[in-house]
Every structure is written in C-alpha cells, then in structure tokens.
C-alpha cells in the first residue's frame, strides 16, 4: 500500500490584481510532495513562488484548483478548522526572521504549542528542548532584539518544528543569513525531513542549497517544471 | 503575553492607564458624593433610631409636608406593642440671616423624650437631656450653619414665623445636609416656629416593645389611628434618597457618563493604534495557526489589564476628590463604599473591554498571507 503524499496540488491557479488588469500569479500548477522529500522551488522574482507557498499553506484562497494536505482538501475546511489544521500540520519559516519581539525565544516557540493542547509549562519545557536541538541552548530567555539574525532564524525553525508538522513551508529561509548559518539552518530542516519522514517545500534563490534538495522545481510566469 | 505587550510600550500604556484612571476617579468621586448626599439626607432619621415613623396619610418620607393633630401622638402611644412614641414638630423654611436667605430645617423637640441633636460641638459624649434642655427662646444651630453665617454662642437670631429673638446656646454636629441645616428649639417653642405648632405633630417616632415586629406594628397603627401612615424607617430612608436622587442623580449620572465616554475614547484609540502597529505580528500569529479568538483574547486581556490598572490608579483620585468635597462642605461625609468600588471597577473593566472592540474588529480583517510580503 502506497502512502498518501503529504501534498497534492491539482491545477492550482491564483489570479491577483484588479479585475481590469488581472495577473495569473499561479497558473495551473499541479505537484505532489512525498514524505522524506525536501523540494526546492526556484525561479525569478515575481514568478509566483511565494504565492504558491501561501496557497499550499492555506493562507491564500486559490482562484481555481485544489490543495490536499495529508489527503485533506484544505480549502473545503471551515476557516477555524483550516487555522487549526495549519497549526497542527504545517510549520512555516518566513523570509525575514519573524519573531514576536515582546516574547523571549522560548516563548516564541511555545506560542504555537500551547493552543495545540500543551500546558504552558510543558510547552516551555519542550521549547527549551527544541532550541537546544537548533543550537540555541541557554538562549531561551533572550528576546529577539538580543539575538543575531542567524539565531533568530534558528528560533523560527524551532517554532516551525514545534508541533512536529508533516509539512514545512519555508520562504527564502536563508535570505538574511550568512552562508554558513544558512547552510546550518537548511541542514536542520533536512534533518527533520529525513529523520521524521516529513516533507519540506522551500522557496529559494540560493543555489548553494541545491545539493541538499531531493527535488528542484523551477517556476516561471506562474507555471512549474521539474528542473 | 498581554502584559508584555503593554509594558513594551510604556508611553502608550501610560496614556491608556490615565485614560481609564481619570474617569474611574471621577466615577468614584461621584459615587462618594452620592453616598455622602444619601447619608446626609437621612442623617436625622438614622440617628433617632426609631424603627417606625408615623406620618400624615399620603406622606411616606421626611421631605414632604406632614401635619397631624397632636392627639395622634396619644393614640399611637396606646396601640399595643408601642413602647414609646415621640412626637416632633419640624418645618423646612427659608431663613434670613444677615441679609442672606438660607434654607433650614427647624425641629422642636422634648429633650426628655428624644428627637433632638445627637452630637454637640465641644462635647465628646452623646448629649444628655440636661445638655439639651432649652429655654423657650434658645436655639441649638448646626455648626456649619453657624460658621457660614458668622454666628457665635450668645448671638441672638430671628427665626421665621416669629418676631421673637432666639439665643444661640450650642452647635450641633452632623446636622448639615446639602439642602439645609438643622436648628433645634424646645418643644415649648413649637408654636413660635409654626402656626398652631403646639397643637400638632409633623411626625411621630415609634419605638416598639422588645420582640414586636415593626411591620406588624405599622399595620396595627394604621388600622387603629385614622389619617396616618406608619412607615418603616428603611422605607422612609429609601424614599428620602429617591426624592433627593431625582434631583442629584441625573447630574451625577451625566458626569459618570461623560467620564465613561472619555475613558472609552482614549483607551479605544490607544489600543487601536497599538494594534495597527502590530498588524504584521497579528498576521504572523494567524498564519502560524493561532485562532482569531486566541489572538482576540490577547487584545481583550490587554484591555482588561488597562481597565484594572486604571481603576487602581483611579482609587486615589476618587479618594482625593471625596476628601476635598468633604472638607469643602462641612458635615458632608463623601466616602467610598465597597459597592461603589465594585461598581467603579466594573465600569472601568467595561470601559476598557468595550474599547477593545474596535481593535478586535480590525483583527478580523488582518490577512495572514501578508506575512509573506516583505
């Protein structure tokens, strides 16, 4: 029996802009992401990579087509169910280190665990473990302003992994990092994908990440092709 | 987390807290003032400690005019269950003192029976009948009245309705109400302050025998004595409050409403601006999978923390206002009661909670996909 792919996109389309000047940011994209697979999406700016990520992540409603994650059509879920689905099954890494400045590193990580049923105490304990795994032992009480860009992005990775999601969506995760830190961050994602049989879809311009990828998808003018 | 958010923006927090503290203080001050007025209006009633008051039929408070024949006093005293019945003659008049019109309540009382002042200036203990024994041309005046009109012991003043002069012999305390001040004369002078005063009573204070239920006694008095109402002290006090409240409460209520709206506006605007600056953070929370209600709870908690903090800061303001007005108006005891504090706390929380509604509405429009935009 074959396992259900983590992601199946079918004929996905997103039209953006005003009705008088529509732009097909994503134009009929179909793709599958399997477990244990790290996929890179590359392509020029404005090719629709980030829009595709937002569509798959259940953050942007497609104009046409469907997105199935773990066999669930996310756009048939009610908004609240979709939000919870995102919390439980998708981990996000954004281009800019996206931490809440009022919270410490461990609180930023615990933030997504507490609503997922963990007590605050347990969530904070698990957050410390995750921070240790991404090389931030002892930095849990630091606020984002006192962390370097690389450290902040590691906290974001820890947060993305907090609920052990089946799918990791990353938008230019290494863009604000030096090459060594960027490599370490990607290694961390890859490790999780391989060790836990998860899937990762990473939007990047960084060709140095190519050796880490299982698949590379090229995107241009809203369309994809295997590279 | 809500607290962290608030503490992260000290200036905005200060403005929000002040926005609640000032109205909360204003509300507390007005409640203290209302309490003071309510206490004052029934101060005579409360200090006579008569559980039952007999008044002219149709009258159930001490503000309206009540006139009954003096024979009522004897009839009431004969009703089984009455231990003691004390008649009094009181009149509310405008009095001219040193070319100034001043509203006063003049009470004619018998010191052996009761109805007179309960506290005299310069006397630490409650006055005895001997302390209160007045000649027919002697008067005890309220201390605030004496101060206001520059009267001293030994001065001679004219009372309305008579050309005779009365000598001030003592000052009474706690007998200053916002509407008028109390003056006390001997029961033998009743005819001088009110035409036919020696043949009437305006109220009869009834002290039941031990074990007798005042409500049952009231019914018995009304069935045996014609043309009277026998009213429980609590009802008289309540009606007095309502009577005065009809005049003061709209003013106090308006002040409270203004305070509430000011607090609502200031807190609402500061919270809204705070949320507007955090749209990206809110979008991030939503994108990560935190439900609207969770993020909304964060905003609401901030609002309620501001409400609570503003209330705590408002208490000293209210106390200061109450202390100031108590100093300014002798005899007015504007003080904060537990129900007043609870009401002000509730209004402060309601103010800040309602102020959170606007940011909450804005939250619904925050697009989680915006976190992908640089």
Coordinates of C-alpha atoms in Angstrom, one line a residue:
Chain A
X1 CA 0.0 0.0 0.0
X2 CA 1.4 3.4 -1.0
X3 CA 1.5 6.2 1.5
X4 CA -0.7 9.3 0.9
X5 CA 1.5 12.1 -0.4
X6 CA 1.9 14.9 2.1
X7 CA 0.8 17.5 -0.5
X8 CA -1.2 17.1 -3.8
X9 CA -1.9 20.3 -5.7
X10 CA -4.1 20.0 -8.7
X11 CA -4.5 22.6 -11.4
X12 CA -3.9 25.4 -8.9
X13 CA -4.5 28.9 -10.1
X14 CA -4.4 32.2 -8.4
X15 CA -5.3 35.4 -10.1
X16 CA -4.2 38.6 -8.4
X17 CA -4.8 42.3 -9.0
X18 CA -7.8 44.3 -10.1
X19 CA -10.4 42.7 -12.4
X20 CA -9.4 45.1 -15.2
X21 CA -5.8 44.1 -15.0
X22 CA -5.6 40.5 -13.6
X23 CA -2.3 38.8 -13.1
X24 CA -2.1 35.0 -13.1
X25 CA 0.4 34.6 -10.3
X26 CA 0.0 30.8 -10.2
X27 CA -1.3 29.3 -13.5
X28 CA -2.4 25.7 -13.4
X29 CA 0.2 24.2 -11.0
X30 CA -0.1 20.5 -10.2
X31 CA 2.5 18.9 -7.9
X32 CA 3.0 16.2 -5.3
X33 CA 5.3 16.3 -2.3
X34 CA 6.1 12.9 -0.8
X35 CA 7.3 12.1 2.7
X36 CA 11.0 12.4 3.4
X37 CA 11.4 14.7 0.4
X38 CA 13.0 18.2 0.5
X39 CA 11.9 20.2 -2.5
X40 CA 13.3 23.5 -3.6
X41 CA 11.3 25.9 -5.7
X42 CA 13.5 28.3 -7.6
X43 CA 12.8 30.9 -10.2
X44 CA 13.0 34.6 -10.9
X45 CA 11.3 37.2 -8.7
X46 CA 7.6 37.6 -9.4
X47 CA 7.3 34.1 -10.8
X48 CA 4.7 33.1 -8.2
X49 CA 6.8 31.0 -5.8
X50 CA 5.7 32.7 -2.7
X51 CA 2.0 32.8 -3.9
X52 CA 2.2 29.1 -4.4
X53 CA 3.6 28.6 -0.9
X54 CA 0.7 30.7 0.5
X55 CA -1.8 28.7 -1.4
X56 CA -0.4 25.4 -0.2
X57 CA -0.2 26.8 3.3
X58 CA -3.9 27.5 3.4
X59 CA -3.3 31.3 3.7
X60 CA -4.4 32.3 0.3
X61 CA -7.6 31.1 -1.4
X62 CA -7.0 29.7 -4.9
X63 CA -9.0 31.0 -7.8
X64 CA -9.2 27.5 -9.1
X65 CA -7.9 24.1 -8.4
X66 CA -7.4 22.3 -5.1
X67 CA -4.8 21.7 -2.4
X68 CA -4.8 18.4 -0.5
X69 CA -2.6 18.0 2.6
X70 CA -2.5 14.5 4.1
X71 CA -5.5 13.8 1.9
X72 CA -7.5 16.7 3.3
X73 CA -8.7 19.4 0.9
X74 CA -7.7 22.4 3.0
X75 CA -10.0 24.8 1.2
X76 CA -13.0 22.7 2.0
X77 CA -12.3 23.1 5.7
X78 CA -14.2 25.8 7.6
X79 CA -11.9 28.8 8.4
X80 CA -11.4 27.7 12.0
X81 CA -10.7 24.1 11.1
X82 CA -8.2 25.4 8.5
X83 CA -6.5 27.5 11.1
X84 CA -6.2 24.6 13.5
X85 CA -5.1 22.3 10.6
X86 CA -2.3 24.8 9.9
X87 CA -1.3 24.8 13.5
X88 CA -1.1 21.1 13.7
X89 CA 0.3 20.0 10.4
X90 CA 2.2 22.9 8.8
X91 CA 5.4 24.6 10.0
X92 CA 6.2 27.9 8.5
X93 CA 9.6 29.6 8.0
X94 CA 9.4 33.1 6.6
X95 CA 11.9 35.2 4.7
X96 CA 12.5 37.7 7.5
X97 CA 13.1 36.3 11.0
X98 CA 9.6 36.6 12.2
X99 CA 9.5 36.5 15.9
X100 CA 7.3 38.4 18.3
X101 CA 9.6 41.0 19.9
X102 CA 7.7 41.1 23.2
X103 CA 8.4 37.4 23.8
X104 CA 11.5 35.5 24.6
X105 CA 12.9 32.9 22.3
X106 CA 11.4 30.0 24.2
X107 CA 8.0 31.8 24.5
X108 CA 8.0 32.4 20.7
X109 CA 8.5 28.6 20.2
X110 CA 6.0 27.7 22.9
X111 CA 3.4 30.1 21.4
X112 CA 2.3 27.6 18.8
X113 CA 2.3 24.6 21.2
X114 CA 0.1 25.9 23.9
X115 CA -3.0 26.3 21.7
X116 CA -2.3 22.7 20.4
X117 CA -3.2 21.3 23.8
X118 CA 0.0 21.5 25.8
X119 CA 0.1 23.2 29.2
X120 CA 2.2 26.4 29.2
X121 CA 4.8 24.7 31.4
X122 CA 5.1 21.7 29.2
X123 CA 5.2 23.9 26.1
X124 CA 8.0 25.9 27.6
X125 CA 9.9 22.8 28.5
X126 CA 9.6 21.4 25.0
X127 CA 10.6 24.8 23.6
X128 CA 13.8 24.6 25.5
X129 CA 14.5 21.1 24.0
X130 CA 13.8 22.4 20.5
X131 CA 16.1 25.4 21.0
X132 CA 18.8 23.1 22.2
X133 CA 18.4 21.0 19.0
X134 CA 18.9 24.0 16.8
X135 CA 22.0 25.0 18.8
X136 CA 20.5 27.7 21.0
X137 CA 21.0 26.1 24.4
X138 CA 20.8 28.7 27.1
X139 CA 19.4 31.4 24.8
X140 CA 15.7 30.6 25.6
X141 CA 15.3 33.7 27.8
X142 CA 16.7 36.1 25.2
X143 CA 14.4 38.5 23.4
X144 CA 14.7 38.6 19.6
X145 CA 16.4 42.0 19.7
X146 CA 19.4 40.5 21.5
X147 CA 19.7 37.6 19.1
X148 CA 21.7 37.7 15.8
X149 CA 19.8 37.2 12.5
X150 CA 21.0 33.6 12.4
X151 CA 19.9 32.9 15.9
X152 CA 16.5 34.4 15.2
X153 CA 16.1 32.2 12.2
X154 CA 17.0 29.2 14.2
X155 CA 14.3 30.1 16.7
X156 CA 11.9 30.4 13.8
X157 CA 13.0 26.9 12.7
X158 CA 12.4 25.6 16.2
X159 CA 9.0 27.1 16.2
X160 CA 8.2 25.6 12.8
X161 CA 9.1 22.2 14.1
X162 CA 7.4 22.6 17.5
X163 CA 4.2 20.7 16.7
X164 CA 6.2 18.1 14.7
X165 CA 4.3 19.1 11.4
X166 CA 4.1 16.8 8.4
X167 CA 4.8 19.7 6.1
X168 CA 7.4 22.5 6.4
X169 CA 6.9 25.5 4.1
X170 CA 9.9 27.9 4.0
X171 CA 10.1 31.1 2.1
X172 CA 13.7 32.2 1.5
X173 CA 14.8 30.9 4.9
X174 CA 18.4 31.7 4.3
X175 CA 18.0 35.1 2.7
X176 CA 19.0 37.1 5.7
X177 CA 21.7 34.7 6.8
X178 CA 25.4 34.3 6.0
X179 CA 26.3 31.3 4.0
X180 CA 27.4 29.1 6.9
X181 CA 24.4 29.9 9.1
X182 CA 22.1 29.5 6.0
X183 CA 23.6 26.0 5.4
X184 CA 23.2 25.1 9.1
X185 CA 19.5 26.2 9.0
X186 CA 18.8 24.2 5.9
X187 CA 20.6 21.2 7.4
X188 CA 18.3 21.4 10.3
X189 CA 15.2 21.3 8.1
X190 CA 16.6 18.5 6.0
X191 CA 17.5 16.5 9.2
X192 CA 13.9 16.8 10.3
X193 CA 12.5 15.8 6.9
X194 CA 14.7 12.7 6.7
X195 CA 14.6 11.6 10.4
X196 CA 10.8 12.1 10.8
X197 CA 9.6 11.4 7.2
X198 CA 8.3 14.9 6.8
X199 CA 8.0 16.9 3.6
X200 CA 9.5 20.4 3.0
X201 CA 8.9 22.9 0.3
X202 CA 11.5 25.6 0.3
X203 CA 11.4 28.7 -1.9
X204 CA 14.9 30.0 -2.5
X205 CA 17.2 31.9 -4.8
X206 CA 20.2 30.3 -3.1
X207 CA 22.0 27.9 -5.5
X208 CA 24.2 26.7 -2.7
X209 CA 21.2 24.8 -1.3
X210 CA 20.9 22.7 -4.4
X211 CA 23.0 19.8 -3.0
X212 CA 20.6 19.5 0.0
X213 CA 17.5 19.1 -2.2
X214 CA 15.8 15.9 -3.3
X215 CA 13.9 17.7 -6.0
X216 CA 14.1 21.1 -7.6
X217 CA 11.1 22.7 -9.2
X218 CA 11.6 25.7 -11.5
X219 CA 8.9 28.3 -11.5
X220 CA 8.3 31.0 -14.1
X221 CA 5.3 33.0 -15.0
X222 CA 3.2 31.1 -12.6
X223 CA 4.0 27.7 -14.1
X224 CA 6.3 24.9 -12.7
X225 CA 8.5 22.4 -14.3
X226 CA 10.9 19.9 -12.8
X227 CA 14.5 21.2 -13.0
Chain B
X1 CA 1.9 38.0 26.9
X2 CA -0.7 40.7 27.1
X3 CA 1.3 42.3 29.9
X4 CA 4.5 42.0 27.9
X5 CA 2.8 43.8 25.0
X6 CA 1.6 46.6 27.3
X7 CA 4.9 47.0 29.2
X8 CA 6.7 47.1 25.8
X9 CA 5.0 50.4 25.1
X10 CA 5.4 52.5 28.2
X11 CA 4.1 55.8 26.9
X12 CA 1.1 54.3 25.3
X13 CA 0.4 52.3 28.4
X14 CA 0.6 55.5 30.5
X15 CA -1.9 57.3 28.2
X16 CA -4.2 54.3 28.3
X17 CA -4.0 54.0 32.1
X18 CA -4.6 57.7 32.6
X19 CA -7.5 57.4 30.1
X20 CA -9.1 55.0 32.5
X21 CA -7.8 56.3 35.8
X22 CA -9.2 59.8 35.4
X23 CA -12.8 58.7 34.5
X24 CA -12.5 55.9 37.2
X25 CA -11.5 58.5 39.7
X26 CA -14.3 60.8 38.5
X27 CA -16.8 58.0 38.8
X28 CA -15.6 57.1 42.3
X29 CA -15.8 60.7 43.3
X30 CA -19.3 61.0 42.1
X31 CA -20.3 57.8 43.8
X32 CA -18.7 59.0 47.0
X33 CA -20.6 62.3 46.7
X34 CA -23.8 60.4 46.1
X35 CA -23.1 58.3 49.2
X36 CA -22.5 61.4 51.2
X37 CA -25.7 63.0 50.0
X38 CA -27.7 59.9 50.7
X39 CA -26.2 59.6 54.1
X40 CA -26.9 63.2 54.9
X41 CA -30.4 63.3 53.7
X42 CA -31.4 60.6 56.1
X43 CA -29.0 61.5 58.9
X44 CA -31.7 62.8 61.2
X45 CA -33.7 59.6 60.6
X46 CA -30.8 57.3 61.2
X47 CA -29.7 59.0 64.4
X48 CA -33.2 58.9 66.0
X49 CA -33.1 55.1 65.7
X50 CA -36.9 54.8 65.6
X51 CA -37.8 51.7 63.6
X52 CA -41.2 53.2 62.7
X53 CA -42.4 56.6 61.7
X54 CA -46.0 57.8 61.8
X55 CA -46.7 60.5 59.2
X56 CA -49.7 62.2 57.7
X57 CA -51.7 59.9 55.4
X58 CA -50.2 60.0 51.9
X59 CA -46.7 61.0 53.2
X60 CA -44.0 58.4 53.4
X61 CA -40.8 60.4 53.6
X62 CA -39.4 63.3 55.7
X63 CA -39.1 65.7 52.8
X64 CA -42.8 66.1 52.1
X65 CA -45.1 68.2 54.4
X66 CA -46.8 66.2 57.1
X67 CA -49.1 67.7 59.7
X68 CA -51.2 65.7 62.2
X69 CA -53.2 66.7 65.3
X70 CA -51.2 66.3 68.5
X71 CA -53.9 63.7 69.6
X72 CA -52.3 61.3 67.1
X73 CA -49.3 61.0 69.5
X74 CA -51.5 59.8 72.3
X75 CA -53.5 57.4 70.0
X76 CA -50.2 55.9 68.7
X77 CA -48.8 55.5 72.2
X78 CA -51.9 53.5 73.2
X79 CA -51.5 50.9 70.3
X80 CA -50.5 47.6 71.9
X81 CA -46.8 46.9 71.1
X82 CA -45.7 50.5 71.3
X83 CA -43.1 51.0 74.0
X84 CA -42.6 54.7 73.3
X85 CA -44.0 57.3 70.9
X86 CA -42.1 60.6 70.5
X87 CA -43.7 63.5 68.7
X88 CA -41.8 66.1 66.9
X89 CA -42.6 69.3 65.0
X90 CA -40.4 70.2 62.1
X91 CA -40.5 72.8 59.5
X92 CA -38.4 73.5 56.4
X93 CA -38.2 77.2 55.8
X94 CA -36.0 79.8 54.2
X95 CA -34.4 81.9 56.9
X96 CA -32.9 85.3 56.6
X97 CA -29.6 85.6 58.4
X98 CA -27.6 88.8 58.0
X99 CA -29.5 89.6 54.8
X100 CA -29.0 86.2 53.3
X101 CA -31.7 83.6 52.7
X102 CA -30.7 80.2 53.9
X103 CA -32.9 77.0 53.8
X104 CA -33.1 75.4 57.3
X105 CA -35.0 72.6 59.0
X106 CA -36.2 73.7 62.4
X107 CA -37.1 70.9 64.8
X108 CA -39.0 71.4 68.0
X109 CA -38.2 68.5 70.4
X110 CA -38.6 67.4 74.0
X111 CA -35.2 66.5 75.4
X112 CA -36.7 64.1 77.9
X113 CA -38.3 62.1 75.0
X114 CA -35.9 62.5 72.1
X115 CA -35.8 64.0 68.6
X116 CA -33.0 66.5 69.3
X117 CA -29.4 66.7 68.2
X118 CA -27.2 63.6 68.8
X119 CA -23.9 65.4 68.8
X120 CA -22.9 68.8 70.2
X121 CA -19.7 70.6 69.3
X122 CA -17.3 70.6 72.3
X123 CA -18.9 67.6 73.8
X124 CA -17.2 64.2 73.4
X125 CA -20.1 62.1 74.8
X126 CA -23.7 62.0 73.4
X127 CA -25.7 64.8 74.9
X128 CA -27.9 64.1 77.9
X129 CA -31.4 65.5 78.3
X130 CA -29.9 68.1 80.7
X131 CA -27.4 69.2 77.9
X132 CA -30.4 69.6 75.6
X133 CA -32.7 71.4 77.9
X134 CA -33.6 74.6 76.1
X135 CA -35.4 77.7 77.2
X136 CA -38.3 78.9 75.1
X137 CA -36.1 81.5 73.4
X138 CA -33.0 79.3 73.0
X139 CA -31.8 77.5 69.9
X140 CA -29.1 75.0 69.0
X141 CA -27.8 75.6 65.5
X142 CA -25.9 73.4 63.1
X143 CA -22.2 74.1 63.4
X144 CA -21.8 74.6 59.6
X145 CA -24.7 77.0 59.6
X146 CA -23.1 79.0 62.4
X147 CA -19.8 79.1 60.6
X148 CA -21.3 80.1 57.3
X149 CA -23.3 82.9 58.9
X150 CA -20.7 84.0 61.4
X151 CA -22.9 83.1 64.4
X152 CA -21.5 82.5 67.9
X153 CA -22.9 81.2 71.1
X154 CA -24.7 84.0 72.7
X155 CA -25.8 85.7 69.5
X156 CA -29.5 86.4 69.1
X157 CA -31.2 85.5 65.9
X158 CA -34.8 85.7 64.5
X159 CA -36.5 82.5 63.4
X160 CA -39.1 82.6 60.6
X161 CA -42.7 82.9 61.7
X162 CA -41.9 84.9 64.8
X163 CA -40.6 88.3 65.8
X164 CA -39.0 86.9 68.9
X165 CA -35.3 86.5 69.1
X166 CA -33.6 83.2 69.9
X167 CA -30.3 82.9 71.6
X168 CA -27.7 80.5 70.2
X169 CA -26.7 78.2 73.1
X170 CA -24.8 75.4 71.3
X171 CA -23.7 74.0 68.0
X172 CA -24.9 70.6 66.7
X173 CA -22.7 68.4 64.6
X174 CA -23.6 66.1 61.6
X175 CA -26.7 68.1 61.0
X176 CA -25.7 69.8 57.8
X177 CA -27.3 68.4 54.7
X178 CA -26.8 69.7 51.2
X179 CA -30.3 71.1 51.1
X180 CA -30.5 72.6 54.5
X181 CA -29.0 72.8 58.0
X182 CA -30.8 71.7 61.2
X183 CA -31.8 74.1 64.0
X184 CA -33.3 72.8 67.2
X185 CA -35.7 74.5 69.6
X186 CA -37.6 73.4 72.7
X187 CA -41.0 71.7 72.1
X188 CA -42.5 74.6 74.1
X189 CA -41.4 76.9 71.3
X190 CA -43.1 74.8 68.6
X191 CA -46.0 77.3 68.4
X192 CA -43.5 80.1 67.6
X193 CA -41.9 78.4 64.6
X194 CA -45.1 77.0 63.1
X195 CA -48.6 78.5 63.4
X196 CA -50.5 76.1 65.7
X197 CA -47.3 74.2 66.3
X198 CA -48.3 73.5 69.9
X199 CA -51.4 71.6 68.8
X200 CA -49.7 69.5 66.0
X201 CA -47.0 67.0 65.3
X202 CA -45.3 66.6 62.0
X203 CA -44.1 63.1 62.7
X204 CA -44.2 60.5 65.5
X205 CA -41.3 58.3 66.1
X206 CA -42.3 54.9 67.4
X207 CA -40.2 52.5 69.4
X208 CA -41.8 49.1 69.6
X209 CA -41.7 46.9 72.7
X210 CA -39.0 44.2 72.6
X211 CA -39.9 41.3 70.3
X212 CA -42.6 43.3 68.4
X213 CA -42.3 43.2 64.7
X214 CA -42.2 46.8 63.4
X215 CA -44.0 45.8 60.1
X216 CA -46.9 44.2 62.1
X217 CA -47.0 47.2 64.4
X218 CA -47.2 49.5 61.4
X219 CA -50.3 47.7 60.2
X220 CA -51.8 47.8 63.7
X221 CA -51.2 51.6 64.0
X222 CA -52.7 52.3 60.6
X223 CA -55.8 50.3 61.5
X224 CA -56.3 52.0 64.8
X225 CA -55.3 55.6 64.1
X226 CA -57.1 57.4 61.3
X227 CA -55.4 59.6 58.8
X228 CA -51.9 58.4 59.2
X229 CA -49.2 56.3 57.5
X230 CA -46.9 54.1 59.7
X231 CA -43.8 53.7 57.7
X232 CA -40.7 51.6 58.4
X233 CA -37.5 53.6 58.9
X234 CA -35.9 51.8 55.9
X235 CA -38.7 52.9 53.6
X236 CA -38.5 56.5 54.8
X237 CA -34.8 56.5 54.2
X238 CA -35.2 55.0 50.8
X239 CA -37.9 57.5 49.8
X240 CA -35.7 60.3 51.1
X241 CA -32.9 59.1 48.9
X242 CA -35.2 58.8 45.9
X243 CA -36.6 62.2 46.5
X244 CA -33.1 63.8 46.6
X245 CA -31.8 61.4 44.0
X246 CA -34.4 62.7 41.5
X247 CA -32.6 66.0 41.7
X248 CA -28.9 65.0 42.0
X249 CA -28.8 61.6 40.2
X250 CA -29.2 63.0 36.7
X251 CA -26.3 65.4 37.4
X252 CA -24.1 62.6 38.8
X253 CA -25.3 60.2 36.1
X254 CA -24.3 62.7 33.4
X255 CA -20.9 63.2 35.0
X256 CA -20.4 59.4 35.1
X257 CA -21.5 59.0 31.5
X258 CA -19.1 61.7 30.4
X259 CA -16.3 60.1 32.3
X260 CA -17.1 56.7 30.9
X261 CA -17.2 58.0 27.3
X262 CA -13.9 59.9 27.7
X263 CA -12.2 56.8 29.1
X264 CA -13.7 54.7 26.3
X265 CA -12.4 57.1 23.6
X266 CA -8.9 57.4 25.0
X267 CA -8.5 53.7 25.7
X268 CA -10.1 52.7 22.4
X269 CA -7.9 55.0 20.4
X270 CA -4.7 54.0 22.1
X271 CA -5.5 50.3 21.8
X272 CA -6.5 50.7 18.2
X273 CA -3.2 52.4 17.3
X274 CA -1.3 49.8 19.2
X275 CA -3.0 47.1 17.2
X276 CA -2.5 49.0 13.9
X277 CA 1.2 49.0 14.6
X278 CA 1.2 45.3 15.3
X279 CA -0.7 44.2 12.2
X280 CA 2.2 42.2 11.0
X281 CA 2.6 40.4 14.3
X282 CA -1.1 39.6 14.4
X283 CA -0.9 38.4 10.8
X284 CA 2.0 36.2 11.8
X285 CA 0.1 34.7 14.7
X286 CA -2.8 34.0 12.5
X287 CA -0.6 32.5 9.8
X288 CA 1.1 30.2 12.4
X289 CA -2.4 28.8 13.2
X290 CA -3.4 30.8 16.2
X291 CA -7.2 31.2 16.1
X292 CA -8.8 34.6 15.9
X293 CA -10.4 34.0 19.3
X294 CA -6.9 33.3 20.8
X295 CA -5.4 36.5 19.3
X296 CA -8.6 38.4 20.2
X297 CA -8.3 37.1 23.8
X298 CA -4.8 38.7 23.8
X299 CA -6.2 42.0 22.8
X300 CA -9.1 41.8 25.2
X301 CA -6.8 40.8 28.1
X302 CA -4.7 43.9 27.3
X303 CA -7.9 46.0 27.5
X304 CA -8.9 44.4 30.8
X305 CA -5.4 44.9 32.3
X306 CA -5.6 48.5 31.3
X307 CA -9.1 48.7 32.9
X308 CA -7.8 47.1 36.1
X309 CA -4.7 49.2 36.3
X310 CA -6.6 52.4 35.5
X311 CA -9.1 51.5 38.3
X312 CA -6.3 51.0 40.8
X313 CA -4.8 54.4 39.9
X314 CA -8.3 56.0 39.9
X315 CA -9.0 55.0 43.5
X316 CA -6.6 57.6 45.0
X317 CA -8.0 60.2 42.6
X318 CA -11.6 59.4 43.8
X319 CA -10.4 59.4 47.4
X320 CA -8.8 62.8 47.0
X321 CA -11.9 64.2 45.4
X322 CA -14.1 62.8 48.2
X323 CA -11.7 64.2 50.8
X324 CA -11.7 67.6 49.1
X325 CA -15.5 67.8 48.9
X326 CA -15.9 66.6 52.5
X327 CA -13.5 69.4 53.6
X328 CA -15.3 72.0 51.4
X329 CA -18.8 71.0 52.6
X330 CA -18.9 70.7 56.4
X331 CA -20.9 67.7 57.5
X332 CA -20.8 66.0 54.1
X333 CA -19.2 62.6 54.5
X334 CA -18.4 61.7 50.9
X335 CA -16.8 58.4 51.4
X336 CA -16.1 55.3 49.2
X337 CA -18.1 52.2 50.0
X338 CA -17.4 48.6 48.9
X339 CA -20.4 48.6 46.4
X340 CA -19.1 51.9 45.0
X341 CA -15.6 50.5 44.5
X342 CA -17.1 47.3 42.9
X343 CA -19.3 49.4 40.6
X344 CA -16.3 51.6 39.6
X345 CA -14.2 48.5 39.0
X346 CA -17.0 47.0 36.8
X347 CA -17.3 50.3 34.8
X348 CA -13.5 50.5 34.4
X349 CA -13.4 47.0 33.1
X350 CA -16.4 47.6 30.9
X351 CA -14.8 50.8 29.6
X352 CA -11.5 49.1 28.6
X353 CA -13.3 45.9 27.5
X354 CA -15.6 47.9 25.2
X355 CA -12.6 49.9 24.0
X356 CA -11.1 46.6 22.8
X357 CA -14.0 46.0 20.4
X358 CA -12.6 48.3 17.7
X359 CA -9.2 46.6 17.6
X360 CA -11.0 43.2 17.7
X361 CA -13.0 44.2 14.6
X362 CA -9.7 45.3 12.9
X363 CA -8.2 41.9 13.8
X364 CA -10.8 40.1 11.7
X365 CA -9.5 41.9 8.7
X366 CA -5.9 41.1 9.2
X367 CA -4.7 38.9 6.3
X368 CA -2.4 36.1 7.5
X369 CA -1.0 35.8 4.0
X370 CA 0.5 39.3 4.4
X371 CA 3.4 37.8 6.4
X372 CA 4.8 36.6 3.1
X373 CA 5.1 40.2 1.9
X374 CA 8.4 41.8 2.7

